[in-house]
PDB file of C-alpha atoms in Angstrom:
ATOM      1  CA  UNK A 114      84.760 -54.535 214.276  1.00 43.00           C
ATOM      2  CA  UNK A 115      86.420 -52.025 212.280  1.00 42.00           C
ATOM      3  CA  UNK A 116      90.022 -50.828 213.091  1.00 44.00           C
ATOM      4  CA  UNK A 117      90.563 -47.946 209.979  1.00 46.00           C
ATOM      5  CA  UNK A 118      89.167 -45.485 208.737  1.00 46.00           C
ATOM      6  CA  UNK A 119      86.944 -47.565 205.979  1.00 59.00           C
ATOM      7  CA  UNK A 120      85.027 -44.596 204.279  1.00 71.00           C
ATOM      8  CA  UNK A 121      81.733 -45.956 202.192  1.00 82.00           C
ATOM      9  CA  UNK A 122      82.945 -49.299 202.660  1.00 86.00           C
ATOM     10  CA  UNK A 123      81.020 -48.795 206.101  1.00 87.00           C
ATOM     11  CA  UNK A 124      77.652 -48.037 204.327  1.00 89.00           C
ATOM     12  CA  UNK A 125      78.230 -50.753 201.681  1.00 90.00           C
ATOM     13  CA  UNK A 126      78.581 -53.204 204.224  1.00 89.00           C
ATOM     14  CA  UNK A 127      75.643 -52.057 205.875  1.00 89.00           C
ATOM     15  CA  UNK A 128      73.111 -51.928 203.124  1.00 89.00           C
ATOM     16  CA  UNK A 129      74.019 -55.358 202.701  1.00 90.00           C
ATOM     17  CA  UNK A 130      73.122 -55.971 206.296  1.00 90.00           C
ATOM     18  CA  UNK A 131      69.668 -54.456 205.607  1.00 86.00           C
ATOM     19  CA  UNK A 132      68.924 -56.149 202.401  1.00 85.00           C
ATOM     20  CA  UNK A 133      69.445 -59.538 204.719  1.00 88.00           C
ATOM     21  CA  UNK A 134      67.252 -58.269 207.276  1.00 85.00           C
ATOM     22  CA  UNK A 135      64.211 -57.896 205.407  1.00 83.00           C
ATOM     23  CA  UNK A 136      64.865 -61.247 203.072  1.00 82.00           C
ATOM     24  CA  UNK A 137      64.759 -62.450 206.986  1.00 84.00           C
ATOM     25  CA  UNK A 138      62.582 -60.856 208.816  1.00 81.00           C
ATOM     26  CA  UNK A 139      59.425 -59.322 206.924  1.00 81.00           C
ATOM     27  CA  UNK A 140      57.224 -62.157 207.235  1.00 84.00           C
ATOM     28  CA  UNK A 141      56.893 -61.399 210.919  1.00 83.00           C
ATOM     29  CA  UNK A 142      57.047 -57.762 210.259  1.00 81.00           C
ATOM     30  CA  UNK A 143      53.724 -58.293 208.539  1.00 82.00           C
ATOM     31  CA  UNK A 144      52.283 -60.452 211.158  1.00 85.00           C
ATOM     32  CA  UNK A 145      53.348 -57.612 213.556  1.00 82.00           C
ATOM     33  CA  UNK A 146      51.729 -54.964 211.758  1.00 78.00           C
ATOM     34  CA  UNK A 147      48.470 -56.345 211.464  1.00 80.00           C
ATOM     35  CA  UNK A 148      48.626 -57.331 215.459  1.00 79.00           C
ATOM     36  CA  UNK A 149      49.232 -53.760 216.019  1.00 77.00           C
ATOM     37  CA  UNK A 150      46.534 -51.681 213.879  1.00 75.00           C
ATOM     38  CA  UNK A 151      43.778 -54.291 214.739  1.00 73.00           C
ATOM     39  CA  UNK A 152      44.407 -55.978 218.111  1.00 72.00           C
ATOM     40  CA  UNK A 153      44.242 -52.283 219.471  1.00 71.00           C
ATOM     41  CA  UNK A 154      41.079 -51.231 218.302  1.00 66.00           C
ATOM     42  CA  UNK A 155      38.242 -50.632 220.917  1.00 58.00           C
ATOM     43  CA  UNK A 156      36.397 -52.687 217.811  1.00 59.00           C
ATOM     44  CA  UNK A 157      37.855 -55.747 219.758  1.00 56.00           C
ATOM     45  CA  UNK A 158      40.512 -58.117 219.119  1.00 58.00           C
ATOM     46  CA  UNK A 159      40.585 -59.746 215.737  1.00 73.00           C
ATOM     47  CA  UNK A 160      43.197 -62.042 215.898  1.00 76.00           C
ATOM     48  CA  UNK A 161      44.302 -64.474 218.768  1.00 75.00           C
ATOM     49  CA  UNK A 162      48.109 -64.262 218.299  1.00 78.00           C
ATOM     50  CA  UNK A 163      50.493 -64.026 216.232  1.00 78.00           C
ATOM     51  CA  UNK A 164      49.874 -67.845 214.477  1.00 83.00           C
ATOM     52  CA  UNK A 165      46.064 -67.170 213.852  1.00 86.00           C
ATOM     53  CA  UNK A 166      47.111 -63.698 212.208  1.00 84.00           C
ATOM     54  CA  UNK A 167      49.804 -65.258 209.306  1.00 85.00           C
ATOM     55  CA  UNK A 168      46.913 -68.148 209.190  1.00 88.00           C
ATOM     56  CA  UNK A 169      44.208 -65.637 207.798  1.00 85.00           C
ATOM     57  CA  UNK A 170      47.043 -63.958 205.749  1.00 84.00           C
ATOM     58  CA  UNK A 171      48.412 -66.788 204.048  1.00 86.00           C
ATOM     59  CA  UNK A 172      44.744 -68.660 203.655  1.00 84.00           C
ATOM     60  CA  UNK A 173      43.806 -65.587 202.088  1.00 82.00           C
ATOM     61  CA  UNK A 174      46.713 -64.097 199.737  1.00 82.00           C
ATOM     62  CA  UNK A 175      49.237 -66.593 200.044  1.00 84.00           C
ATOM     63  CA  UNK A 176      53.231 -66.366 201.066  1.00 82.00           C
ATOM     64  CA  UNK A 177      53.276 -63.126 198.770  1.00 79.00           C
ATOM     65  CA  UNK A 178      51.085 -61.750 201.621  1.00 81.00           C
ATOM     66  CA  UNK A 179      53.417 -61.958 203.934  1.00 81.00           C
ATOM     67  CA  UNK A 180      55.893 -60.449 201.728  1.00 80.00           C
ATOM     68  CA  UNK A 181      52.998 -57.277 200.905  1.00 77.00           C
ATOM     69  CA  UNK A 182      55.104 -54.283 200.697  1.00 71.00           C
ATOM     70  CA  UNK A 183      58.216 -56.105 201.109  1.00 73.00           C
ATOM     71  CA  UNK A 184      59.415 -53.633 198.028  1.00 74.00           C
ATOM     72  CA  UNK A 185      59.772 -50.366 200.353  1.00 67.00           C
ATOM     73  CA  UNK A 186      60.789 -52.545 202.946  1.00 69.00           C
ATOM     74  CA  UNK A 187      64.017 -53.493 201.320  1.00 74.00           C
ATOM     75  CA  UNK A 188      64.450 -49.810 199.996  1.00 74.00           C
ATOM     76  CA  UNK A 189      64.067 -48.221 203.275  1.00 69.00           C
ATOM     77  CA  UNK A 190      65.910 -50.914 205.399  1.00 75.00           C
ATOM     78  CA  UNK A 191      68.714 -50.657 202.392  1.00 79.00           C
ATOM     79  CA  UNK A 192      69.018 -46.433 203.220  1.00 79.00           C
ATOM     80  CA  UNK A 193      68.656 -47.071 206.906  1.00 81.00           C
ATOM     81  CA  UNK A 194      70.930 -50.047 207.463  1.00 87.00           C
ATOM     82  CA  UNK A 195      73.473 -48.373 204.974  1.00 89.00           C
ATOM     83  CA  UNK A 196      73.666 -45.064 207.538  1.00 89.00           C
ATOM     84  CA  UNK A 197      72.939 -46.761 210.336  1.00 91.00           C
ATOM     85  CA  UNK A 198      75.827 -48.883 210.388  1.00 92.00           C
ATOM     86  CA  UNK A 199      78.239 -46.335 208.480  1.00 92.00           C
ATOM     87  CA  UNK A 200      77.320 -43.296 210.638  1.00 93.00           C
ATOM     88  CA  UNK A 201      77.108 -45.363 213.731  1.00 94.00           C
ATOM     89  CA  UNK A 202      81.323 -46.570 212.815  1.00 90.00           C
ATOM     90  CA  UNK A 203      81.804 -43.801 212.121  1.00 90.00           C
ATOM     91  CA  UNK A 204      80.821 -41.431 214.907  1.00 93.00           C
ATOM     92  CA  UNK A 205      82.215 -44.090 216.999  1.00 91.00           C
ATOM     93  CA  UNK A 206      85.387 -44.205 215.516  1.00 86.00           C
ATOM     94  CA  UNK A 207      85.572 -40.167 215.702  1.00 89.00           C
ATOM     95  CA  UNK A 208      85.384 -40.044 219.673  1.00 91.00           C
ATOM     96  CA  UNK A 209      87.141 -42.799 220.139  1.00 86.00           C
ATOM     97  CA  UNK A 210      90.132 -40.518 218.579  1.00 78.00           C
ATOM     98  CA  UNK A 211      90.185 -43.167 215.299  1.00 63.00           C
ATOM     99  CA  UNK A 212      91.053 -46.073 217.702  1.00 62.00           C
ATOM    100  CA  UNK A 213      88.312 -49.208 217.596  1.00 61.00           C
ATOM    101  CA  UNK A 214      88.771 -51.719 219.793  1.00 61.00           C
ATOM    102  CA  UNK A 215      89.363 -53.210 222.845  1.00 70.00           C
ATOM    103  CA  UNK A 216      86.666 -52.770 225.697  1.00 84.00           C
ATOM    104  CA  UNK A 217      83.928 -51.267 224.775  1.00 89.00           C
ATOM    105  CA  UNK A 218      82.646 -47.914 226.371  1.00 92.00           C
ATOM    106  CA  UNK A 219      79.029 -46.901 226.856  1.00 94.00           C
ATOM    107  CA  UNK A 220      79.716 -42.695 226.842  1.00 94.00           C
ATOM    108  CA  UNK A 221      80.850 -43.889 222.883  1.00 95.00           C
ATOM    109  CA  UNK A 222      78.592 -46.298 222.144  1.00 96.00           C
ATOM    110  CA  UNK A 223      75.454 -45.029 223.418  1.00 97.00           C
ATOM    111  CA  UNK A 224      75.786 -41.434 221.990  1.00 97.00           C
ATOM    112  CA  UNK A 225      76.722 -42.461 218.612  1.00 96.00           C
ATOM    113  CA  UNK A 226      73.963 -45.204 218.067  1.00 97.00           C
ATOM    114  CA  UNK A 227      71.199 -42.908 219.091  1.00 97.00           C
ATOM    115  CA  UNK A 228      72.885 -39.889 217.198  1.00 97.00           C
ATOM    116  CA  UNK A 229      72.881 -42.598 213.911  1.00 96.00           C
ATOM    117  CA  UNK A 230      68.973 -43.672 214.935  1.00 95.00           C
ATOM    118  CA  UNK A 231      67.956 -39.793 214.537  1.00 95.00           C
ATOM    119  CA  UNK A 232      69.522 -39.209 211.610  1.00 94.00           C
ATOM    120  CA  UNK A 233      68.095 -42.422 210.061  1.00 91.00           C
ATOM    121  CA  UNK A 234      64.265 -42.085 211.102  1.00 93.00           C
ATOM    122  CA  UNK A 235      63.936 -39.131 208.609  1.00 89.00           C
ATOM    123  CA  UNK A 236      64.550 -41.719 205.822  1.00 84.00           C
ATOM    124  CA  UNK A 237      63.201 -44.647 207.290  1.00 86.00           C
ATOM    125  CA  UNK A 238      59.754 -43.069 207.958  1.00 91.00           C
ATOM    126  CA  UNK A 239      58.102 -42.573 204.866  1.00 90.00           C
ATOM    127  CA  UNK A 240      59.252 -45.849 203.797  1.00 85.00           C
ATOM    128  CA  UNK A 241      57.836 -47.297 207.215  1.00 88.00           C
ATOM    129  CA  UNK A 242      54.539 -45.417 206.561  1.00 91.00           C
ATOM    130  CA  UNK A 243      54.576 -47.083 203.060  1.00 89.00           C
ATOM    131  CA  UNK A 244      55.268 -50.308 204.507  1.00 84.00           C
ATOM    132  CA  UNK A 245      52.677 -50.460 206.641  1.00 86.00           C
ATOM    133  CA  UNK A 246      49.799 -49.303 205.081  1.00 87.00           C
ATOM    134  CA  UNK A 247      50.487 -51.821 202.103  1.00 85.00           C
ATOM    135  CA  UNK A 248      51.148 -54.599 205.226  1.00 78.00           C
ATOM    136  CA  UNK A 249      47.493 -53.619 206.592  1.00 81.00           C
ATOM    137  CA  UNK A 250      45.929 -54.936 203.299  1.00 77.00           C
ATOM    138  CA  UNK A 251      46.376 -58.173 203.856  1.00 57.00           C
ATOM    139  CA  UNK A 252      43.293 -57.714 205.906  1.00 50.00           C
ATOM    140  CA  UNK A 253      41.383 -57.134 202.684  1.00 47.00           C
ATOM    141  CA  UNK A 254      37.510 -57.031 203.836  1.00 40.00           C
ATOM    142  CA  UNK A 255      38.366 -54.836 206.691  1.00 46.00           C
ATOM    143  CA  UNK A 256      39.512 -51.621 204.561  1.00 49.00           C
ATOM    144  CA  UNK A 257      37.367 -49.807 202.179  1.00 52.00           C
ATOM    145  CA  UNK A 258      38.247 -50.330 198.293  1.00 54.00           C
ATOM    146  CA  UNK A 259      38.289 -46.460 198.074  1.00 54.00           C
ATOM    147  CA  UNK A 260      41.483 -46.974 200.471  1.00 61.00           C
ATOM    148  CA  UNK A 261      43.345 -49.747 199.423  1.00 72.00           C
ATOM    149  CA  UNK A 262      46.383 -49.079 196.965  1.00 80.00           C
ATOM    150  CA  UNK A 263      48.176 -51.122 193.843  1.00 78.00           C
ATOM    151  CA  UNK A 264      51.407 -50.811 194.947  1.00 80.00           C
ATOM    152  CA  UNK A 265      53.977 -48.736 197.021  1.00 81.00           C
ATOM    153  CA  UNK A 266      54.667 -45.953 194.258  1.00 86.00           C
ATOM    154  CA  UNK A 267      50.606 -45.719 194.543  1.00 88.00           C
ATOM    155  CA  UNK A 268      50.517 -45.622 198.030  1.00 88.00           C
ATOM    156  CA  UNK A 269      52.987 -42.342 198.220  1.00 89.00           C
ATOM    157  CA  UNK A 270      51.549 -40.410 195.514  1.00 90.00           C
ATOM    158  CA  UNK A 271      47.836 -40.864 197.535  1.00 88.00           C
ATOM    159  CA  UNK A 272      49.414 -40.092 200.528  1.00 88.00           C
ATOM    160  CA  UNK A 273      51.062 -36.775 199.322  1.00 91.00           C
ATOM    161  CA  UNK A 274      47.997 -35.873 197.313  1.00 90.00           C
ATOM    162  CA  UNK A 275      45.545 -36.446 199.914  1.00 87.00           C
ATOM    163  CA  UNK A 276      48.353 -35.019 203.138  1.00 87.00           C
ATOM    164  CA  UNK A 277      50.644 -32.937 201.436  1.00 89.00           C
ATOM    165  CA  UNK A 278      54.391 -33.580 201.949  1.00 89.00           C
ATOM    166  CA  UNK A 279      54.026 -33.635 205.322  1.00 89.00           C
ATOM    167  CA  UNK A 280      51.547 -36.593 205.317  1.00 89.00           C
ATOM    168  CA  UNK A 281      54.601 -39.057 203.866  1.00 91.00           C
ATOM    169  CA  UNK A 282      56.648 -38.079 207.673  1.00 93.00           C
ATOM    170  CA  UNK A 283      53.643 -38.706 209.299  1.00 93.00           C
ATOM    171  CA  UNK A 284      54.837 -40.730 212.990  1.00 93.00           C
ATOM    172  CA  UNK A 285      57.859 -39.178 212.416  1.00 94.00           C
ATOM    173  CA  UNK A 286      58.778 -37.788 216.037  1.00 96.00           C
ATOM    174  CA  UNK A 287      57.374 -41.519 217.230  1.00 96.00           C
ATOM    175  CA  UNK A 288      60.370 -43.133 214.738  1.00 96.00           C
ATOM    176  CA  UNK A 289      62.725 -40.753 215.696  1.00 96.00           C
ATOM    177  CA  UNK A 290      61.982 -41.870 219.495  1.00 97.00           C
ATOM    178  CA  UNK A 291      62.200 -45.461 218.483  1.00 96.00           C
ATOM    179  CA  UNK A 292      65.335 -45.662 216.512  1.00 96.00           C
ATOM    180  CA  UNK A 293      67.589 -43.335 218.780  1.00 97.00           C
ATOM    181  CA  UNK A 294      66.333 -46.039 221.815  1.00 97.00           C
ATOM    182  CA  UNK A 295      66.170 -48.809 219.571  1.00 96.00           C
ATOM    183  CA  UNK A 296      69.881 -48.404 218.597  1.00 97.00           C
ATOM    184  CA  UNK A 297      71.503 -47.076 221.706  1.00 97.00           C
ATOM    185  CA  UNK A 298      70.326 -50.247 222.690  1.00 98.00           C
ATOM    186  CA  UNK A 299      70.994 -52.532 219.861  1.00 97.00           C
ATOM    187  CA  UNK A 300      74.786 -51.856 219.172  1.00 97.00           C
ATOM    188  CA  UNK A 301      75.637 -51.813 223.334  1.00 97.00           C
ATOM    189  CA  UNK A 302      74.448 -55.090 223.474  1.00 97.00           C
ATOM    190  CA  UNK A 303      75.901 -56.184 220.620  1.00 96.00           C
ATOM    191  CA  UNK A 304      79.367 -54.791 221.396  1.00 95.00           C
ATOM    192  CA  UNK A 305      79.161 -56.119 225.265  1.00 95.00           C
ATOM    193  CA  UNK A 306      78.116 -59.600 223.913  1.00 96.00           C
ATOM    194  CA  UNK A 307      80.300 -59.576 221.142  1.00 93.00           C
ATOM    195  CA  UNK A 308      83.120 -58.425 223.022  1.00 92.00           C
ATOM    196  CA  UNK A 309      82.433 -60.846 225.828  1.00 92.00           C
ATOM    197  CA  UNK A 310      82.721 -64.044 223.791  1.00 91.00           C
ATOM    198  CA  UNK A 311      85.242 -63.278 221.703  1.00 87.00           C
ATOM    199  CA  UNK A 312      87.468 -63.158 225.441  1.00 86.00           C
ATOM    200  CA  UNK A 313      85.629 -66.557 225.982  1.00 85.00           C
ATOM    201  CA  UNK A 314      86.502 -68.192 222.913  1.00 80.00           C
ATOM    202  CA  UNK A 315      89.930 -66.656 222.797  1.00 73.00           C
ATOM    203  CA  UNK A 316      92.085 -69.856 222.119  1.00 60.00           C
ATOM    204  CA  UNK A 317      89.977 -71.015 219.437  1.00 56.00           C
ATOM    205  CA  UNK A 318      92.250 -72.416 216.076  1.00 49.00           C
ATOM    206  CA  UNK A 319      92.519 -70.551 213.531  1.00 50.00           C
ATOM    207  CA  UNK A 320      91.261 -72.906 211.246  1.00 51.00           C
ATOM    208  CA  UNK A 321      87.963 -72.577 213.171  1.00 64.00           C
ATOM    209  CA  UNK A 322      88.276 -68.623 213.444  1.00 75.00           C
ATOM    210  CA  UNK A 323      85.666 -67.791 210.713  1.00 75.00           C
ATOM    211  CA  UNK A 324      83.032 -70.430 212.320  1.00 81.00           C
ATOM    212  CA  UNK A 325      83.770 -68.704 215.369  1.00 83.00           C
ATOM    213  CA  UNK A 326      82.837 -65.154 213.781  1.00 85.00           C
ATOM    214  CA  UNK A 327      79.623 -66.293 212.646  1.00 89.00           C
ATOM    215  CA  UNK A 328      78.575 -67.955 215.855  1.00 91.00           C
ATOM    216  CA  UNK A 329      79.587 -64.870 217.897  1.00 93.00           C
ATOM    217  CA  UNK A 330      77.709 -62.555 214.786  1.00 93.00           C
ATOM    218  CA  UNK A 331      74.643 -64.885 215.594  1.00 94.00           C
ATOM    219  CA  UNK A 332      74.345 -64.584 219.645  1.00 96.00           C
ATOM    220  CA  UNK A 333      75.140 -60.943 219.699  1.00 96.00           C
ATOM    221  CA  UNK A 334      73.212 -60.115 216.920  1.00 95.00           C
ATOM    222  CA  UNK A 335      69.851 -61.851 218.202  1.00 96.00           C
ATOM    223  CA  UNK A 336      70.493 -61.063 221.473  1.00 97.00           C
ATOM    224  CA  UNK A 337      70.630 -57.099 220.710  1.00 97.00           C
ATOM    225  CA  UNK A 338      67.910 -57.572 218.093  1.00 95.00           C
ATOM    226  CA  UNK A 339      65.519 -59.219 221.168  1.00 96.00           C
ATOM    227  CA  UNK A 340      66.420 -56.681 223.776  1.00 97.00           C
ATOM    228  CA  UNK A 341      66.213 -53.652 221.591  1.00 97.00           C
ATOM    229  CA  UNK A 342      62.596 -54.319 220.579  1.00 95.00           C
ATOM    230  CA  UNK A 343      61.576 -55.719 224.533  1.00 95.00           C
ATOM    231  CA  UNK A 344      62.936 -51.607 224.853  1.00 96.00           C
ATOM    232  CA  UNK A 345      60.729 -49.921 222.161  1.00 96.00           C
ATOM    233  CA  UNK A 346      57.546 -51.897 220.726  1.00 95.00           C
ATOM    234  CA  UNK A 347      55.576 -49.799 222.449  1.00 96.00           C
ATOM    235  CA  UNK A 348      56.744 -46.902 220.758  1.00 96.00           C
ATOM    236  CA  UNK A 349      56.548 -49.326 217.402  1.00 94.00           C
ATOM    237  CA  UNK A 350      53.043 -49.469 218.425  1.00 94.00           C
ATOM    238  CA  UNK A 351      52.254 -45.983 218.887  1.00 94.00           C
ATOM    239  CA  UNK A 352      54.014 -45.477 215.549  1.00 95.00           C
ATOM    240  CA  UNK A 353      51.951 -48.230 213.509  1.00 91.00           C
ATOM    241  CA  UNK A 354      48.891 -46.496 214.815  1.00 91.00           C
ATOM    242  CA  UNK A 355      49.950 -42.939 213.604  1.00 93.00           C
ATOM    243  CA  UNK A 356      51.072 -43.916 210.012  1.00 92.00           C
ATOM    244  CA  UNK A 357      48.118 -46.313 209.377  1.00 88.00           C
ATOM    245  CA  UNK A 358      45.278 -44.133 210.790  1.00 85.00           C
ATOM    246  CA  UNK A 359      43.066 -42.536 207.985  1.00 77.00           C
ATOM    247  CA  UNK A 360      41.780 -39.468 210.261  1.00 79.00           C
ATOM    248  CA  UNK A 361      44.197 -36.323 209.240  1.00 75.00           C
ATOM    249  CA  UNK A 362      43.719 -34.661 212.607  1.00 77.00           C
ATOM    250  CA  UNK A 363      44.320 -37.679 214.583  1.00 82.00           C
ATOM    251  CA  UNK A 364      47.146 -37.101 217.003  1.00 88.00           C
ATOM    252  CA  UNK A 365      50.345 -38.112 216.223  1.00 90.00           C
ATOM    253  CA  UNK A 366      51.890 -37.479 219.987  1.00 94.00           C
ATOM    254  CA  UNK A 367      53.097 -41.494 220.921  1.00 95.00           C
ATOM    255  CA  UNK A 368      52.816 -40.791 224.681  1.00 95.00           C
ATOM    256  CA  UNK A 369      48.960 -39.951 224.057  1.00 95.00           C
ATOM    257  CA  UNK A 370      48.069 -42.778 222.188  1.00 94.00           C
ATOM    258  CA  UNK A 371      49.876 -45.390 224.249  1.00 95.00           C
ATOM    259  CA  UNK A 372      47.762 -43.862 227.146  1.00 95.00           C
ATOM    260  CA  UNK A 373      44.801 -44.876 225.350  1.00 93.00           C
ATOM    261  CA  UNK A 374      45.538 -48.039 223.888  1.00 92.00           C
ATOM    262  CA  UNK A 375      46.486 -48.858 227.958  1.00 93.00           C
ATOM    263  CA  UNK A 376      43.026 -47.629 228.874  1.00 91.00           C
ATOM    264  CA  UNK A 377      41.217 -49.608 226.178  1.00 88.00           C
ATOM    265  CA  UNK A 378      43.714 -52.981 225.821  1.00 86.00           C
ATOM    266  CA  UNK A 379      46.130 -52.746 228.923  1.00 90.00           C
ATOM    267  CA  UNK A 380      49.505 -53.697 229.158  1.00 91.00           C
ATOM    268  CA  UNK A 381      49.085 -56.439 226.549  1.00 89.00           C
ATOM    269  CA  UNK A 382      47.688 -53.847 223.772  1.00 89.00           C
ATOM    270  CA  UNK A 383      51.140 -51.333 224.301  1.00 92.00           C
ATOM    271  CA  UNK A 384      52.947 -54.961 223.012  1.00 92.00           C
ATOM    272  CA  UNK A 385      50.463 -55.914 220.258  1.00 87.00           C
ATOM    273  CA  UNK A 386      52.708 -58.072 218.061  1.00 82.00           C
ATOM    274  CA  UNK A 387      55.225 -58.658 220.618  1.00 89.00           C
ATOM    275  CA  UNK A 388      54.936 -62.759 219.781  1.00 85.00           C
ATOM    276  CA  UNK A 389      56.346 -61.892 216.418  1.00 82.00           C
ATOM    277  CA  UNK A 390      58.487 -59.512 216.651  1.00 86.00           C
ATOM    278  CA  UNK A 391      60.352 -61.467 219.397  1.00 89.00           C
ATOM    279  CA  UNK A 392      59.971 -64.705 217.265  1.00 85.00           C
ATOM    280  CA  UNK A 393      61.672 -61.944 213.748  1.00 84.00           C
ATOM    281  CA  UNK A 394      64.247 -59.985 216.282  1.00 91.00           C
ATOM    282  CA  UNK A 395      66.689 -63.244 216.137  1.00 93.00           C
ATOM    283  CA  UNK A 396      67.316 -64.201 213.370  1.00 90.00           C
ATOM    284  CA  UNK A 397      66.754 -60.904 211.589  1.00 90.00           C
ATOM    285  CA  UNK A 398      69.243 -59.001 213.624  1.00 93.00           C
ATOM    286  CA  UNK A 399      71.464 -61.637 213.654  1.00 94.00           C
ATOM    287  CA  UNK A 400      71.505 -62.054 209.622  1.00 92.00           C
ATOM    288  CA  UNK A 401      72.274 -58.394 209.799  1.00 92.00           C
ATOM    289  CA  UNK A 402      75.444 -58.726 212.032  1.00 94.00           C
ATOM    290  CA  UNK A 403      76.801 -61.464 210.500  1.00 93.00           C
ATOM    291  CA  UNK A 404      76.468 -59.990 206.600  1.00 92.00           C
ATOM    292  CA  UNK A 405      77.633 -56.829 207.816  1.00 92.00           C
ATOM    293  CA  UNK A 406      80.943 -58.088 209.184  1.00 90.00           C
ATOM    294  CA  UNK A 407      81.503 -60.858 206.593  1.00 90.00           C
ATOM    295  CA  UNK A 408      80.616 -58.365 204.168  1.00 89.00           C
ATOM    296  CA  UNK A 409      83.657 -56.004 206.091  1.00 87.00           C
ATOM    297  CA  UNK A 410      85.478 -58.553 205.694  1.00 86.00           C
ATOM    298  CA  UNK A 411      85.526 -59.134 201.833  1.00 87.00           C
ATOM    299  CA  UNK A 412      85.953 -55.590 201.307  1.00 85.00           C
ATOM    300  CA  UNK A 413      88.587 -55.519 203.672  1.00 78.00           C
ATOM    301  CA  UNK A 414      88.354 -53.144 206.142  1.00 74.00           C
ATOM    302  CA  UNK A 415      90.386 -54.129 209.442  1.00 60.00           C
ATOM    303  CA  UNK A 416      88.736 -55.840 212.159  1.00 53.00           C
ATOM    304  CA  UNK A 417      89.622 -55.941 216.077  1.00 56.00           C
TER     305      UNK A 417
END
């Protein structure tokens, strides 16, 4: 990873990350979405799985309906990628005395992923609520014209009109929850993994030494990406539920309405979407690792 202090080369390199991950990974995002704010109803289930769901979507609007709201997607994961990955270096870098490198250490890593998930959920939830409430249109007959919006800037302005302020941060203690979690675990997989086959593939040549970076930016990437969300869909869920729900007074405590999707769906209903999301954690996460250290690398900041 990094070695020097690198400045806002750290949250150039990770906007770039996020820009990947959404190019990646919305598709499935969408597919997710809809899983989650219909599959948990006590209307029933409305899809089978995850295949039938981008089925109806694509028979109905086409690839661009996979893609529905794809525009805050890339704005939000652009902000949250960008401070995610700087503040995360960053903090890291700070209580590790300006030293990175060598083995990694879970009272550094830990703290300063979930202390760069906090921070980031207050800018990645109105762009989340955004997100999904354009993604849940690709339903079209199920939602009332009177509710359906033209496009993202449309969708805010309702939202604050009809909510206040407030209403734009609604789910926000549920996305704080899920990105301190989410990265605590993302980044100490990714550094034990990483870490772990770079010792492995030590003697490689060094005319195969970039091949080897991507291949290692690959495995640990999906491999934190796939853990991370096994740790917090059902928090995703709880989430999805909160920011798509049209009742104002509908509670917004996670805990609460995970105990009620369990009552109504079970188990299965707390990981609505989890075919998906398993199927987008991958290669999403994995696009994101390996842009954000190639793009370290051209803007060359020191790696270990």
């Amino acid at each position: 990873m990094v070695g020097e202090s690198s400045g806002y080369k750290d949250y150039v390199a990770g906007m770039l990350a996020g820009v990947a991950t959404v190019i990646t990974g919305h598709p499935f995002d969408t597919v997710k979405v809809n899983l989650q704010k219909h599959n948990t109803s006590a209307d029933g289930i409305k899809y089978r799985n995850g295949l039938h769901c981008a089925a109806r979507i694509l028979k109905a609007e086409g690839v661009k309906g996979l893609y529905r709201g794809a525009s805050s997607s890339f704005v939000g994961m652009a902000f949250e990628s960008s401070f995610a990955f700087g503040i995360y270096s960053q903090t890291k870098r700070f209580l590790q005395g300006g030293i990175d490198g060598g083995q990694p250490q879970a009272n550094v890593i830990i703290p300063s992923a979930a202390f760069a998930g906090g921070l980031i959920s207050f800018v990645l939830c109105p762009s989340e609520l955004v997100k999904c409430r354009m993604q849940i249109q690709s339903s079209g007959s199920l939602l009332p014209r009177s509710t359906r919006y033209s496009g993202p800037l449309e969708c805010a302005i309702k939202t604050i009109k009809i909510e206040g302020v407030k209403g734009i941060f609604r789910g926000g203690f549920a996305t704080l929850l899920r990105e301190s979690v989410g990265n605590a675990v993302f980044f100490s997989t990714y550094e034990y993994v990483r870490h772990q086959m770079h010792l492995q593939l030590k003697g490689a040549s060094s005319k195969s030494n970039q091949l080897v970076d991507v291949g290692v930016g690959i495995m640990s990437g999906g491999i934190g990406g796939i853990l991370c969300w096994c740790a917090i869909l059902p928090l995703d869920v709880a989430k999805t539920i909160i920011q798509t729900t049209p009742e104002k007074n509908h509670t917004r405590n996670p805990f609460q309405i995970l105990q009620t999707i369990y009552r109504v769906s079970g188990l299965r209903g707390c990981y609505a979407g989890l075919s998906p999301t398993l199927v987008r954690a991958f290669p999403a996460n994995a696009a994101a690792i390996v842009t954000w250290e190639l793009s370290a690398k051209i803007l060359g900041m020191s790696r270990d």
